[in-house]
Short mmCIF file of C-alpha atoms in Angstrom, two decimals:
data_model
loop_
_atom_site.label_atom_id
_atom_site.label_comp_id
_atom_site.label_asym_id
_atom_site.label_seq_id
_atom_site.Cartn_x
_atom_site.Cartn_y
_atom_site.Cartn_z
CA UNK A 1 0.00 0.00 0.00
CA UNK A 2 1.23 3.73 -0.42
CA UNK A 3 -0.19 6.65 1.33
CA UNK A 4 0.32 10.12 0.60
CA UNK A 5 -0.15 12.16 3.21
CA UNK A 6 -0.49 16.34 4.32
CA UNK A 7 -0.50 17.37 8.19
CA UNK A 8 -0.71 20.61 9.47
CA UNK A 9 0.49 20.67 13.00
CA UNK A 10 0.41 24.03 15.60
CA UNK A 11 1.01 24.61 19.25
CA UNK A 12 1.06 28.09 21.16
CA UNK A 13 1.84 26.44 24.79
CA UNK A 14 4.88 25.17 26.21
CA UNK A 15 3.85 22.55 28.44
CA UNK A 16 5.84 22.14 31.84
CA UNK A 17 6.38 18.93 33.93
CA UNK A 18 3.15 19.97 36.20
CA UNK A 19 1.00 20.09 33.24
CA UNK A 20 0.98 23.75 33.54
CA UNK A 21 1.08 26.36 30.15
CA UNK A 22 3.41 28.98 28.90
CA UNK A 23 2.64 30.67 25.52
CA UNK A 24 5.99 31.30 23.57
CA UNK A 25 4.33 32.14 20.50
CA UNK A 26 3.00 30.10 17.43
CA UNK A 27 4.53 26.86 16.30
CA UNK A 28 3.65 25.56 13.07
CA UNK A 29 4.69 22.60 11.01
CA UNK A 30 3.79 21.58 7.35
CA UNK A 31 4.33 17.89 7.20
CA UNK A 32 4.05 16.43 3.50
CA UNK A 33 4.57 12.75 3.80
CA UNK A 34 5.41 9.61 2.12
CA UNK A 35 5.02 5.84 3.11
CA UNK A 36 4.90 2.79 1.69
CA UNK A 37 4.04 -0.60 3.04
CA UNK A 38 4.76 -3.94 1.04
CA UNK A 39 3.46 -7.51 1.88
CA UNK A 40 6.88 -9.67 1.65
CA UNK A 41 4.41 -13.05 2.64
CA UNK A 42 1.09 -13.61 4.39
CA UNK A 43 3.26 -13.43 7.22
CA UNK A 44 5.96 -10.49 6.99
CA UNK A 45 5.40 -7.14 5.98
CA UNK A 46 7.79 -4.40 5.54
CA UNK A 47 7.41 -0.25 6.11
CA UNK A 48 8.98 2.68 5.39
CA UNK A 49 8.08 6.18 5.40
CA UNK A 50 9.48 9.72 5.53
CA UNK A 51 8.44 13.22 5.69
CA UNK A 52 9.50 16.48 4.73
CA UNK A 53 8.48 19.28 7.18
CA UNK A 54 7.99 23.13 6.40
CA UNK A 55 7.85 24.62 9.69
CA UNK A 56 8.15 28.07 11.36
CA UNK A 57 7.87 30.02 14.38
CA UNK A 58 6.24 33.07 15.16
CA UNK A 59 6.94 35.05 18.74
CA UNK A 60 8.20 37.11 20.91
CA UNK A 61 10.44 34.58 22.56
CA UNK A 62 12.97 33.40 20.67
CA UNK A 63 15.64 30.62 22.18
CA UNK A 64 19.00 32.43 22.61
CA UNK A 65 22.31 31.80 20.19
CA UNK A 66 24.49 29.72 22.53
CA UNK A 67 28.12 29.14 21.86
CA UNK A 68 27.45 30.00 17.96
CA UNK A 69 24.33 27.94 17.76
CA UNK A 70 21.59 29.79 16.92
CA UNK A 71 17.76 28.69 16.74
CA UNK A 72 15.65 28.79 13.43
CA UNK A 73 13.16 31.03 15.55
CA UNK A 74 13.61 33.71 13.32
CA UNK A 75 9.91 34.28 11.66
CA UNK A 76 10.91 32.72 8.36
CA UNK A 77 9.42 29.12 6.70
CA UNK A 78 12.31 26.48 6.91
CA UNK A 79 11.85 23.14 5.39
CA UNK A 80 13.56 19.79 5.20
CA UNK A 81 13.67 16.12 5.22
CA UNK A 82 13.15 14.98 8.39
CA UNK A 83 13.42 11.29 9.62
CA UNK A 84 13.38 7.52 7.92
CA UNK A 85 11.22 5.18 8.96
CA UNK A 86 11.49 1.89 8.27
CA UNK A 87 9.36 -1.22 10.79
CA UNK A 88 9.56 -5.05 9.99
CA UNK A 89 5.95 -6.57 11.10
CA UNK A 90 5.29 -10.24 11.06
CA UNK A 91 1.53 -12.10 12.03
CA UNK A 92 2.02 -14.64 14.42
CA UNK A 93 -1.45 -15.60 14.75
CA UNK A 94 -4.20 -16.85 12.09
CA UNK A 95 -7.12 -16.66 13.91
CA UNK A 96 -9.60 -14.02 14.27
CA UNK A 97 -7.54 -12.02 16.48
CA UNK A 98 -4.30 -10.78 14.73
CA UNK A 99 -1.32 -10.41 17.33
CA UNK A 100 1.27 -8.67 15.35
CA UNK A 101 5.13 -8.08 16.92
CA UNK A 102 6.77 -5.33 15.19
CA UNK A 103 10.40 -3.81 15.36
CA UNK A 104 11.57 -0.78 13.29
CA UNK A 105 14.42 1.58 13.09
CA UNK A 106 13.82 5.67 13.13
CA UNK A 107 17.27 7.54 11.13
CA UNK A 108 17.35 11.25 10.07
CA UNK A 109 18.00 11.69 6.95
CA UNK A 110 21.06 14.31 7.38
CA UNK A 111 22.10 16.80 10.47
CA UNK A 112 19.48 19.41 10.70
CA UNK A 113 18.84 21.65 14.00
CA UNK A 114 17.40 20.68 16.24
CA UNK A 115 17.30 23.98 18.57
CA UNK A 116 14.48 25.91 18.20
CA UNK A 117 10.48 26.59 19.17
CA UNK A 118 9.51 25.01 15.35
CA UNK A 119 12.44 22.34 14.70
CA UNK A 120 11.78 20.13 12.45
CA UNK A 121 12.20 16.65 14.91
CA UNK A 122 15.11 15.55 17.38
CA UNK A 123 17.16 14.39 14.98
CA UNK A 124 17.97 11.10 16.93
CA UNK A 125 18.70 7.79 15.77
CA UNK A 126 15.59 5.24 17.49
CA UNK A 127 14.87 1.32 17.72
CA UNK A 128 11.40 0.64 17.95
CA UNK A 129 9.92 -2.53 19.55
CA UNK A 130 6.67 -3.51 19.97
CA UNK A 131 3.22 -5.77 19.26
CA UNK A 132 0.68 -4.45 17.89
CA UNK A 133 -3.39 -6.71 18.41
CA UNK A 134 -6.34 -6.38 16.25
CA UNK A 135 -9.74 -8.09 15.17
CA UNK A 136 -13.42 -7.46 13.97
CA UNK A 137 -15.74 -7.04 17.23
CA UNK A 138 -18.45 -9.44 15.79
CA UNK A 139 -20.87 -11.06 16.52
CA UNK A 140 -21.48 -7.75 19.04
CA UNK A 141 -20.46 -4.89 16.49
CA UNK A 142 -20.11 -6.66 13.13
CA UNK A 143 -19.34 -3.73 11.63
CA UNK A 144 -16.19 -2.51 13.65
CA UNK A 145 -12.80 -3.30 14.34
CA UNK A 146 -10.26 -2.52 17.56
CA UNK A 147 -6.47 -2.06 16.73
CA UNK A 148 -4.01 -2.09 20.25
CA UNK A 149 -0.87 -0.74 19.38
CA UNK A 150 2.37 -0.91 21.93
CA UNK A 151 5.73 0.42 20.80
CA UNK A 152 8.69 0.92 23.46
CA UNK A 153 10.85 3.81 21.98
CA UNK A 154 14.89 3.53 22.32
CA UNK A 155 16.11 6.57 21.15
CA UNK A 156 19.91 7.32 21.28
CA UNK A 157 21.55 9.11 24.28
CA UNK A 158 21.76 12.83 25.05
CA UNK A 159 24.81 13.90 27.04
CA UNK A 160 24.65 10.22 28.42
CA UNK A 161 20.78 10.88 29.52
CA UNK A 162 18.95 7.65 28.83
CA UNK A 163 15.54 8.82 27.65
CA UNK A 164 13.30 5.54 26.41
CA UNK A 165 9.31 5.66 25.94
CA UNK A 166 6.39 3.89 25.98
CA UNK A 167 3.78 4.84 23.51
CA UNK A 168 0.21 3.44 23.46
CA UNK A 169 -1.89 3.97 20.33
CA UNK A 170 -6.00 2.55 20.01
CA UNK A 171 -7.43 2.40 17.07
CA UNK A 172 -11.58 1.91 17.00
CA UNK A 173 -13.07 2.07 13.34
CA UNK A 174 -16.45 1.24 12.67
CA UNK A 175 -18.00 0.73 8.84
CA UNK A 176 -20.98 3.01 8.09
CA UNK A 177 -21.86 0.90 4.67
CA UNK A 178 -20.04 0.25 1.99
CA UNK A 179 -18.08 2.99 1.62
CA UNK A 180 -17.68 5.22 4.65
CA UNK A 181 -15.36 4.86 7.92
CA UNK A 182 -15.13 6.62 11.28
CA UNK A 183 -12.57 5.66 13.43
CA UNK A 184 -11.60 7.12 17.13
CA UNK A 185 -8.09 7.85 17.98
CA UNK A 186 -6.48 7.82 21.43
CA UNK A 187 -2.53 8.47 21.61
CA UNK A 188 -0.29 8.18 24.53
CA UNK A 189 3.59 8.46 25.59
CA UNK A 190 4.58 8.47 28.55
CA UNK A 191 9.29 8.73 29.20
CA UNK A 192 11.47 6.67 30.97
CA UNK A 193 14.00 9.56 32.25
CA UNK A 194 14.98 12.38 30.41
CA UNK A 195 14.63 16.34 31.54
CA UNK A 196 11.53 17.64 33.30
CA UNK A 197 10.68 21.12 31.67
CA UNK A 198 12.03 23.21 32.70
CA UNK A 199 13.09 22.73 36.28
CA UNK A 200 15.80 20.14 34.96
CA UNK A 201 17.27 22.43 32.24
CA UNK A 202 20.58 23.60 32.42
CA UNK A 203 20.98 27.57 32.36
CA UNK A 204 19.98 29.01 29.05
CA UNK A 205 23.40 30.17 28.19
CA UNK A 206 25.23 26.96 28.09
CA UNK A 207 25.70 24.43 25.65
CA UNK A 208 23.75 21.49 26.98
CA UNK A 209 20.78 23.71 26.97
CA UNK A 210 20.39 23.16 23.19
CA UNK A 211 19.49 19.62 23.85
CA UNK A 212 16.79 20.55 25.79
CA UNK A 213 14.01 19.52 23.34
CA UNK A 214 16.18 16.26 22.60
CA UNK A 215 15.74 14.97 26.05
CA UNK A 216 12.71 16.40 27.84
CA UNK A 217 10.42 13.92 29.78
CA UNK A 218 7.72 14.05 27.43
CA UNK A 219 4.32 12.53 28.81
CA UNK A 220 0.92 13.27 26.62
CA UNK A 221 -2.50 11.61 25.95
CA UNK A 222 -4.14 12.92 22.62
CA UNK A 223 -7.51 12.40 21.06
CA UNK A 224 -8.77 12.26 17.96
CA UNK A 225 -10.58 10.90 14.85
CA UNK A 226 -11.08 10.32 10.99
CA UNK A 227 -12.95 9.69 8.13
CA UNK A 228 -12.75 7.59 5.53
CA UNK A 229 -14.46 6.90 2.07
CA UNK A 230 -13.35 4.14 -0.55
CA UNK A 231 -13.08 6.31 -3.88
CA UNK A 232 -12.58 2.66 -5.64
CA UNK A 233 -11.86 -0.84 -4.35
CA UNK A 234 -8.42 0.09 -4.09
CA UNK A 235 -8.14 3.92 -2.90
CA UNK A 236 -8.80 5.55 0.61
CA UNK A 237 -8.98 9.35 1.39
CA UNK A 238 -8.67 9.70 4.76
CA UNK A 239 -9.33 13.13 6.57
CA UNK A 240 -8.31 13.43 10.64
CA UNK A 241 -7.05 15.15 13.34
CA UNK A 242 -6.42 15.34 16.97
CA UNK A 243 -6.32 17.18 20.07
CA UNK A 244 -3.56 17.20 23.39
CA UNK A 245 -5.72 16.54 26.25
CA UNK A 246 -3.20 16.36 28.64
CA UNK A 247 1.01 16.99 28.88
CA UNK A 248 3.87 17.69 30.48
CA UNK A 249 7.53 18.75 29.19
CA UNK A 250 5.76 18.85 25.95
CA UNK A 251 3.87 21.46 23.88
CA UNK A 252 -0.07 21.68 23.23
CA UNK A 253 0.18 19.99 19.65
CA UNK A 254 -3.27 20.23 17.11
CA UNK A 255 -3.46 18.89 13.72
CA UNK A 256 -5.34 18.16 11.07
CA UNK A 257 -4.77 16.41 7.71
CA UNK A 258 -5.77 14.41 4.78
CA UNK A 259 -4.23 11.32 3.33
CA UNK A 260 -4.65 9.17 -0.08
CA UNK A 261 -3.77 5.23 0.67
CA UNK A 262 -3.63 2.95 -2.72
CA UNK A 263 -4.74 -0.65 -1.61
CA UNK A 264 -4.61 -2.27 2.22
CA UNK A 265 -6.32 -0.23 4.95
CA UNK A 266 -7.55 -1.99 7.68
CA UNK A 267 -11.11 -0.97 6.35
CA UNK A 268 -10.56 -2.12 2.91
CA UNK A 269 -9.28 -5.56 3.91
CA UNK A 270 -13.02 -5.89 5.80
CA UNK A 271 -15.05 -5.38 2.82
CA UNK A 272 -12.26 -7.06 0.25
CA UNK A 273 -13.05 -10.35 2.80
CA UNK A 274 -16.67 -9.98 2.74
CA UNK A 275 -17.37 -9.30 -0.84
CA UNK A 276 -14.82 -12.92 -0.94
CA UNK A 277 -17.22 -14.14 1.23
CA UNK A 278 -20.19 -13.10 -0.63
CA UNK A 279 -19.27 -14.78 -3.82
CA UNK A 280 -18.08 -18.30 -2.25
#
């Protein structure tokens, strides 16, 4: 499957490690991406994705230039190439419920900065390891499916600060007939060490302050949703978005975007496997 994807993200809160809200300014990123999925077997399935991210910043509170490093917080649009994802997923079940162990590898695709209110990502290299469960919720809700999703995040150190994550993702779709899908998103992370903002930052005028945004203790729980409709057999378009309901040593991130998938979405595989079932 391929999906072509457009996200527009924005924040105007800094979020400290009490949960509590400080408005820099606006933070917005333009995310234009790319992935592709490709069945290797019934069995193994390979992913990789990447996106390329027009962001600025637009405030009174710029970060500081620190030892010659300065931050892109200068009003302008500045856009790059941003990370490569790739993920190796394999079924190990065949029965109605799909229990799917996953493990993936996260490497930027050059040095960009990372210092700054609208950065374009950490720029860290990260293993990924997880399992991710899923099935149709017949004979109660014929019509819907539930997707679990558990990754644990190992991203590489800061300054020798270990900084590993959880991150919880449910996915709840139900069909609304043939065509049309609505699905409820719930997103959580919750960090393993790592800075808490901003009571565990260095002063502002020394290098390891830089690497604040590398390293912060980032907990969050967002919510949101989509919807779907089948153009053809083969072709989604996807519109969704989400909310932060709660954070700390984060920021208060929106978005909202609109994706094209060619083939397998979870959706699609339903109604390819009924229509199969139809005709037998």
């Amino acid at each position: 499957s391929l999906t072509l994807g457009y996200t527009r993200m924005w924040a105007t809160e800094h979020i400290d490690y009490q949960g509590n809200g400080l408005s820099p300014g606006d933070m917005l990123w333009n995310n234009i991406g790319l992935d592709m999925s490709y069945g290797v077997s019934d069995r193994f399935a390979l992913r990789m994705g990447v996106p390329y991210v027009i962001s600025c910043y637009d405030g009174a509170a710029p970060h500081p230039t620190i030892g010659g490093i300065s931050a892109e917080d200068d009003g302008d649009w500045h856009s790059r190439f941003q990370d490569v994802a790739t993920e190796l997923r394999f079924r190990a079940t065949t029965g109605s419920l799909a229990l799917t162990p996953f493990a993936g590898l996260v490497v930027p695709t050059h040095s960009y900065p990372t210092y700054g209110h609208g950065s374009a990502g950490r720029g860290l290299v990260e293993g990924r390891f997880g399992l991710a469960a899923g099935r149709l919720l017949d004979p109660v809700l014929p019509d819907a499916y539930l997707q679990v999703r558990y990754a644990y995040v190992v991203p590489e150190k800061v300054l020798g600060i270990s900084h590993n994550a959880s991150q919880l993702g449910v996915d709840l779709g139900y069909l609304l007939g043939s065509s049309f899908t609505v699905r409820a998103l719930g997103m959580w992370q919750w960090t393993h060490g790592g800075w808490r903002a901003p009571i565990d930052f260095p002063a502002r005028t020394s290098i390891p302050f830089t690497h604040h945004d590398q390293v912060q203790r980032t907990n969050y729980f967002r919510l949101g949703g989509s919807v779907a409709y089948s153009l053809t057999s083969s072709i989604d378009v996807n519109v969704y978005g989400y909310s932060t309901i709660r954070a700390e040593s984060d920021i208060n991130m929106k978005s909202l975007g609109i994706a094209f998938t060619y083939s397998a979405s979870p959706a699609q595989l339903i109604r390819k496997k009924r229509s199969a079932e139809a005709q037998q």
